[in-house]
């Protein structure tokens, strides 16, 4: 492992020489830094390149740490969200993993209190909510696109890491992230309308956003909520 020092902070990075033309730097999801460089490039040039990118590396690492600190721990008294409503979580011992939703609270019954089990149960709660609610939300949005979508698209729901939604216009399929079920209906509608706009515009051009603005004037407000990854899920 190599390292440089920037403003009294140590930045470690893995390094490999490859058949590439330029020095490349990648910041992984966990904040680790990987550098690749052409054979023959001196180590001093590589260190300079890392130092040049040090402000970006440290900024990304701070954001990762902030997100980790904000991440729901799924402990007694924590707030979790379903369709934008906050519920107080209660965790109880049980022989079988299951959940119960009350008026203002959610109960997780768990045989093993590990974080992975608690997070998985919340994922199941969101997935079940999505399967129950998303079809109706999609149906509400369809009349906004009478000229663009002749047949109702097939709806798929699954947990996705890097997308809130996905559109395959040629196959008439829209996929929504089950974790959207943590957010309120207007935000879910925004994602649905975003994907429906791709039936006419397969990119994110000005025409695409003009089309989105016509059916969803407040889309920037909803997009900001999702981009900020407010700790709903």
mmCIF file of C-alpha atoms in Angstrom:
data_model
loop_
_atom_site.group_PDB
_atom_site.id
_atom_site.type_symbol
_atom_site.label_atom_id
_atom_site.label_comp_id
_atom_site.label_asym_id
_atom_site.label_seq_id
_atom_site.Cartn_x
_atom_site.Cartn_y
_atom_site.Cartn_z
ATOM 1 C CA UNK A 1 0.000 0.000 0.000
ATOM 2 C CA UNK A 2 1.331 3.445 -0.974
ATOM 3 C CA UNK A 3 0.462 6.753 0.657
ATOM 4 C CA UNK A 4 0.799 10.519 0.390
ATOM 5 C CA UNK A 5 0.239 13.227 2.990
ATOM 6 C CA UNK A 6 -2.062 16.157 2.240
ATOM 7 C CA UNK A 7 -2.815 18.840 4.852
ATOM 8 C CA UNK A 8 -1.642 16.467 7.596
ATOM 9 C CA UNK A 9 -4.005 13.741 6.388
ATOM 10 C CA UNK A 10 -2.641 10.426 5.123
ATOM 11 C CA UNK A 11 -4.155 9.097 1.916
ATOM 12 C CA UNK A 12 -3.375 5.456 1.276
ATOM 13 C CA UNK A 13 -3.854 4.007 -2.168
ATOM 14 C CA UNK A 14 -3.309 0.729 -3.971
ATOM 15 C CA UNK A 15 -1.247 0.928 -7.140
ATOM 16 C CA UNK A 16 -0.830 -1.214 -10.236
ATOM 17 C CA UNK A 17 0.976 -0.755 -13.529
ATOM 18 C CA UNK A 18 -1.158 -1.670 -16.526
ATOM 19 C CA UNK A 19 -1.299 -1.335 -20.301
ATOM 20 C CA UNK A 20 -3.028 2.036 -20.133
ATOM 21 C CA UNK A 21 -2.225 5.396 -21.686
ATOM 22 C CA UNK A 22 -2.851 7.623 -18.681
ATOM 23 C CA UNK A 23 -2.735 7.572 -14.903
ATOM 24 C CA UNK A 24 -6.175 6.613 -13.609
ATOM 25 C CA UNK A 25 -7.574 7.052 -10.123
ATOM 26 C CA UNK A 26 -10.721 5.441 -8.761
ATOM 27 C CA UNK A 27 -12.420 6.049 -5.410
ATOM 28 C CA UNK A 28 -14.343 2.947 -4.383
ATOM 29 C CA UNK A 29 -17.652 2.953 -2.522
ATOM 30 C CA UNK A 30 -15.853 2.358 0.781
ATOM 31 C CA UNK A 31 -13.480 5.312 0.218
ATOM 32 C CA UNK A 32 -10.447 3.213 -0.755
ATOM 33 C CA UNK A 33 -8.339 4.642 -3.576
ATOM 34 C CA UNK A 34 -6.989 2.580 -6.476
ATOM 35 C CA UNK A 35 -4.487 3.989 -8.950
ATOM 36 C CA UNK A 36 -3.308 2.484 -12.224
ATOM 37 C CA UNK A 37 -0.578 3.894 -14.438
ATOM 38 C CA UNK A 38 1.374 3.047 -17.597
ATOM 39 C CA UNK A 39 4.584 1.144 -17.222
ATOM 40 C CA UNK A 40 7.558 3.465 -16.993
ATOM 41 C CA UNK A 41 5.769 6.367 -15.308
ATOM 42 C CA UNK A 42 7.887 7.373 -12.284
ATOM 43 C CA UNK A 43 6.445 7.004 -8.797
ATOM 44 C CA UNK A 44 6.915 10.743 -8.206
ATOM 45 C CA UNK A 45 4.467 11.489 -11.056
ATOM 46 C CA UNK A 46 1.943 9.083 -9.583
ATOM 47 C CA UNK A 47 2.244 10.664 -6.130
ATOM 48 C CA UNK A 48 1.762 14.107 -7.680
ATOM 49 C CA UNK A 49 -1.362 12.851 -9.425
ATOM 50 C CA UNK A 50 -2.800 11.534 -6.164
ATOM 51 C CA UNK A 51 -1.994 14.818 -4.423
ATOM 52 C CA UNK A 52 -3.716 16.731 -7.230
ATOM 53 C CA UNK A 53 -6.845 14.680 -6.567
ATOM 54 C CA UNK A 54 -6.509 14.799 -2.768
ATOM 55 C CA UNK A 55 -9.260 17.422 -2.181
ATOM 56 C CA UNK A 56 -11.715 15.283 -4.148
ATOM 57 C CA UNK A 57 -10.659 12.091 -2.327
ATOM 58 C CA UNK A 58 -11.084 13.674 1.105
ATOM 59 C CA UNK A 59 -14.417 15.212 0.121
ATOM 60 C CA UNK A 60 -15.752 11.840 -1.019
ATOM 61 C CA UNK A 61 -14.516 10.185 2.164
ATOM 62 C CA UNK A 62 -16.209 12.808 4.330
ATOM 63 C CA UNK A 63 -19.466 12.240 2.472
ATOM 64 C CA UNK A 64 -19.169 8.466 2.929
ATOM 65 C CA UNK A 65 -18.551 8.945 6.653
ATOM 66 C CA UNK A 66 -21.504 11.320 6.981
ATOM 67 C CA UNK A 67 -23.763 8.814 5.236
ATOM 68 C CA UNK A 68 -22.536 6.058 7.526
ATOM 69 C CA UNK A 69 -23.246 8.194 10.595
ATOM 70 C CA UNK A 70 -26.746 8.973 9.313
ATOM 71 C CA UNK A 71 -27.525 5.376 8.396
ATOM 72 C CA UNK A 72 -30.403 3.854 10.290
ATOM 73 C CA UNK A 73 -29.197 1.423 12.946
ATOM 74 C CA UNK A 74 -32.635 -0.245 13.245
ATOM 75 C CA UNK A 75 -32.585 -0.078 17.018
ATOM 76 C CA UNK A 76 -35.455 0.431 19.463
ATOM 77 C CA UNK A 77 -36.827 3.959 19.117
ATOM 78 C CA UNK A 78 -35.303 4.613 15.687
ATOM 79 C CA UNK A 79 -37.533 6.217 13.087
ATOM 80 C CA UNK A 80 -38.156 4.309 9.869
ATOM 81 C CA UNK A 81 -40.245 5.481 6.944
ATOM 82 C CA UNK A 82 -43.015 3.915 4.894
ATOM 83 C CA UNK A 83 -44.526 6.014 2.078
ATOM 84 C CA UNK A 84 -43.026 9.121 3.679
ATOM 85 C CA UNK A 85 -44.551 8.542 7.117
ATOM 86 C CA UNK A 86 -42.272 8.101 10.121
ATOM 87 C CA UNK A 87 -42.851 5.068 12.330
ATOM 88 C CA UNK A 88 -41.101 4.335 15.616
ATOM 89 C CA UNK A 89 -39.310 1.000 15.536
ATOM 90 C CA UNK A 90 -39.553 -1.655 18.228
ATOM 91 C CA UNK A 91 -37.314 -4.751 18.038
ATOM 92 C CA UNK A 92 -38.447 -7.931 19.799
ATOM 93 C CA UNK A 93 -37.225 -11.500 20.166
ATOM 94 C CA UNK A 94 -39.065 -14.146 18.158
ATOM 95 C CA UNK A 95 -38.470 -17.553 16.648
ATOM 96 C CA UNK A 96 -39.320 -16.256 13.179
ATOM 97 C CA UNK A 97 -38.351 -13.050 11.401
ATOM 98 C CA UNK A 98 -41.440 -10.979 10.656
ATOM 99 C CA UNK A 99 -42.788 -7.448 11.017
ATOM 100 C CA UNK A 100 -46.009 -5.796 12.122
ATOM 101 C CA UNK A 101 -47.137 -2.279 11.216
ATOM 102 C CA UNK A 102 -49.230 -0.447 13.791
ATOM 103 C CA UNK A 103 -50.736 3.045 13.632
ATOM 104 C CA UNK A 104 -47.493 4.898 14.375
ATOM 105 C CA UNK A 105 -45.029 2.097 15.024
ATOM 106 C CA UNK A 106 -43.394 -0.888 13.376
ATOM 107 C CA UNK A 107 -42.399 -4.013 15.278
ATOM 108 C CA UNK A 108 -39.550 -6.230 14.051
ATOM 109 C CA UNK A 109 -39.720 -9.757 15.426
ATOM 110 C CA UNK A 110 -36.290 -11.361 15.050
ATOM 111 C CA UNK A 111 -34.585 -14.602 15.998
ATOM 112 C CA UNK A 112 -31.188 -12.925 15.549
ATOM 113 C CA UNK A 113 -30.719 -9.215 16.324
ATOM 114 C CA UNK A 114 -27.815 -8.737 13.883
ATOM 115 C CA UNK A 115 -27.811 -5.559 11.800
ATOM 116 C CA UNK A 116 -28.050 -7.570 8.563
ATOM 117 C CA UNK A 117 -31.232 -9.281 9.772
ATOM 118 C CA UNK A 118 -32.806 -5.989 10.834
ATOM 119 C CA UNK A 119 -31.903 -4.306 7.538
ATOM 120 C CA UNK A 120 -33.184 -7.293 5.553
ATOM 121 C CA UNK A 121 -36.522 -7.149 7.360
ATOM 122 C CA UNK A 122 -36.870 -3.465 6.510
ATOM 123 C CA UNK A 123 -36.095 -4.314 2.883
ATOM 124 C CA UNK A 124 -38.884 -6.903 2.965
ATOM 125 C CA UNK A 125 -41.274 -4.371 4.484
ATOM 126 C CA UNK A 126 -40.477 -1.896 1.700
ATOM 127 C CA UNK A 127 -40.706 -4.571 -0.981
ATOM 128 C CA UNK A 128 -44.117 -5.710 0.274
ATOM 129 C CA UNK A 129 -45.300 -2.092 0.383
ATOM 130 C CA UNK A 130 -44.010 -1.477 -3.146
ATOM 131 C CA UNK A 131 -45.819 -4.535 -4.508
ATOM 132 C CA UNK A 132 -49.021 -3.330 -2.877
ATOM 133 C CA UNK A 133 -48.811 0.370 -3.823
ATOM 134 C CA UNK A 134 -46.710 0.943 -6.930
ATOM 135 C CA UNK A 135 -49.131 -0.458 -9.484
ATOM 136 C CA UNK A 136 -51.780 2.055 -8.417
ATOM 137 C CA UNK A 137 -49.276 4.933 -8.513
ATOM 138 C CA UNK A 138 -48.186 3.944 -12.018
ATOM 139 C CA UNK A 139 -51.839 3.867 -13.094
ATOM 140 C CA UNK A 140 -52.291 7.419 -11.750
ATOM 141 C CA UNK A 141 -49.370 8.640 -13.861
ATOM 142 C CA UNK A 142 -50.323 6.953 -17.144
ATOM 143 C CA UNK A 143 -53.012 9.506 -18.167
ATOM 144 C CA UNK A 144 -50.299 12.182 -18.171
ATOM 145 C CA UNK A 145 -48.683 10.458 -21.187
ATOM 146 C CA UNK A 146 -51.553 9.684 -23.596
ATOM 147 C CA UNK A 147 -49.501 10.424 -26.718
ATOM 148 C CA UNK A 148 -46.350 8.649 -25.587
ATOM 149 C CA UNK A 149 -47.457 5.340 -24.106
ATOM 150 C CA UNK A 150 -50.094 3.412 -26.057
ATOM 151 C CA UNK A 151 -50.078 0.293 -23.875
ATOM 152 C CA UNK A 152 -49.532 0.213 -20.103
ATOM 153 C CA UNK A 153 -45.936 -0.928 -19.526
ATOM 154 C CA UNK A 154 -45.096 -4.033 -17.568
ATOM 155 C CA UNK A 155 -44.050 -3.043 -14.050
ATOM 156 C CA UNK A 156 -41.150 -4.757 -12.334
ATOM 157 C CA UNK A 157 -40.108 -4.072 -8.740
ATOM 158 C CA UNK A 158 -36.730 -4.960 -7.307
ATOM 159 C CA UNK A 159 -34.087 -3.592 -4.988
ATOM 160 C CA UNK A 160 -31.477 -1.641 -6.957
ATOM 161 C CA UNK A 161 -28.215 -0.190 -5.699
ATOM 162 C CA UNK A 162 -27.651 2.710 -8.068
ATOM 163 C CA UNK A 163 -31.005 3.525 -9.707
ATOM 164 C CA UNK A 164 -34.400 4.597 -8.469
ATOM 165 C CA UNK A 165 -35.977 3.493 -11.715
ATOM 166 C CA UNK A 166 -35.230 2.072 -15.125
ATOM 167 C CA UNK A 167 -37.058 2.187 -18.449
ATOM 168 C CA UNK A 168 -36.778 -0.228 -21.376
ATOM 169 C CA UNK A 169 -39.078 1.516 -23.806
ATOM 170 C CA UNK A 170 -38.642 -0.967 -26.664
ATOM 171 C CA UNK A 171 -39.744 -3.816 -24.391
ATOM 172 C CA UNK A 172 -42.416 -1.667 -22.716
ATOM 173 C CA UNK A 173 -40.995 -2.388 -19.264
ATOM 174 C CA UNK A 174 -40.496 -0.029 -16.317
ATOM 175 C CA UNK A 175 -38.569 -1.165 -13.244
ATOM 176 C CA UNK A 176 -38.851 0.650 -9.916
ATOM 177 C CA UNK A 177 -36.570 0.360 -6.899
ATOM 178 C CA UNK A 178 -38.493 -1.207 -4.003
ATOM 179 C CA UNK A 179 -36.743 1.193 -1.624
ATOM 180 C CA UNK A 180 -38.779 4.035 -3.108
ATOM 181 C CA UNK A 181 -41.547 2.731 -0.849
ATOM 182 C CA UNK A 182 -39.861 4.639 1.985
ATOM 183 C CA UNK A 183 -40.727 7.939 0.278
ATOM 184 C CA UNK A 184 -44.029 9.721 -0.107
ATOM 185 C CA UNK A 185 -46.268 9.199 -3.106
ATOM 186 C CA UNK A 186 -45.295 12.452 -4.875
ATOM 187 C CA UNK A 187 -41.647 11.392 -4.966
ATOM 188 C CA UNK A 188 -42.599 7.931 -6.261
ATOM 189 C CA UNK A 189 -44.741 9.616 -8.937
ATOM 190 C CA UNK A 190 -41.741 11.742 -9.909
ATOM 191 C CA UNK A 191 -39.645 8.629 -10.553
ATOM 192 C CA UNK A 192 -42.487 7.026 -12.507
ATOM 193 C CA UNK A 193 -42.922 10.150 -14.661
ATOM 194 C CA UNK A 194 -39.165 10.350 -15.161
ATOM 195 C CA UNK A 195 -39.166 6.823 -16.565
ATOM 196 C CA UNK A 196 -42.276 7.453 -18.663
ATOM 197 C CA UNK A 197 -40.561 10.434 -20.292
ATOM 198 C CA UNK A 198 -37.938 8.008 -21.578
ATOM 199 C CA UNK A 199 -40.563 6.505 -23.863
ATOM 200 C CA UNK A 200 -40.119 9.659 -25.976
ATOM 201 C CA UNK A 201 -36.570 10.675 -25.034
ATOM 202 C CA UNK A 202 -33.985 7.961 -24.437
ATOM 203 C CA UNK A 203 -31.472 10.441 -23.011
ATOM 204 C CA UNK A 204 -31.459 13.293 -20.521
ATOM 205 C CA UNK A 205 -31.586 16.085 -23.083
ATOM 206 C CA UNK A 206 -33.246 19.471 -22.687
ATOM 207 C CA UNK A 207 -36.279 18.043 -24.484
ATOM 208 C CA UNK A 208 -36.478 15.270 -21.891
ATOM 209 C CA UNK A 209 -36.481 17.717 -18.988
ATOM 210 C CA UNK A 210 -38.941 20.015 -20.763
ATOM 211 C CA UNK A 211 -41.276 17.043 -21.081
ATOM 212 C CA UNK A 212 -40.783 16.129 -17.421
ATOM 213 C CA UNK A 213 -41.425 19.718 -16.308
ATOM 214 C CA UNK A 214 -44.766 19.782 -18.114
ATOM 215 C CA UNK A 215 -46.140 16.805 -16.195
ATOM 216 C CA UNK A 216 -44.182 17.280 -12.959
ATOM 217 C CA UNK A 217 -43.412 20.994 -12.381
ATOM 218 C CA UNK A 218 -41.828 20.332 -8.955
ATOM 219 C CA UNK A 219 -39.542 17.547 -10.177
ATOM 220 C CA UNK A 220 -36.361 19.377 -9.095
ATOM 221 C CA UNK A 221 -37.630 19.489 -5.533
ATOM 222 C CA UNK A 222 -38.265 15.738 -5.528
ATOM 223 C CA UNK A 223 -34.991 14.996 -7.286
ATOM 224 C CA UNK A 224 -33.118 16.919 -4.608
ATOM 225 C CA UNK A 225 -34.653 14.754 -1.883
ATOM 226 C CA UNK A 226 -33.512 11.574 -3.615
ATOM 227 C CA UNK A 227 -30.063 12.932 -4.460
ATOM 228 C CA UNK A 228 -29.516 13.980 -0.867
ATOM 229 C CA UNK A 229 -30.387 10.409 0.143
ATOM 230 C CA UNK A 230 -32.352 11.571 3.139
ATOM 231 C CA UNK A 231 -32.194 8.780 5.613
ATOM 232 C CA UNK A 232 -35.496 7.158 4.781
ATOM 233 C CA UNK A 233 -33.771 3.947 3.825
#
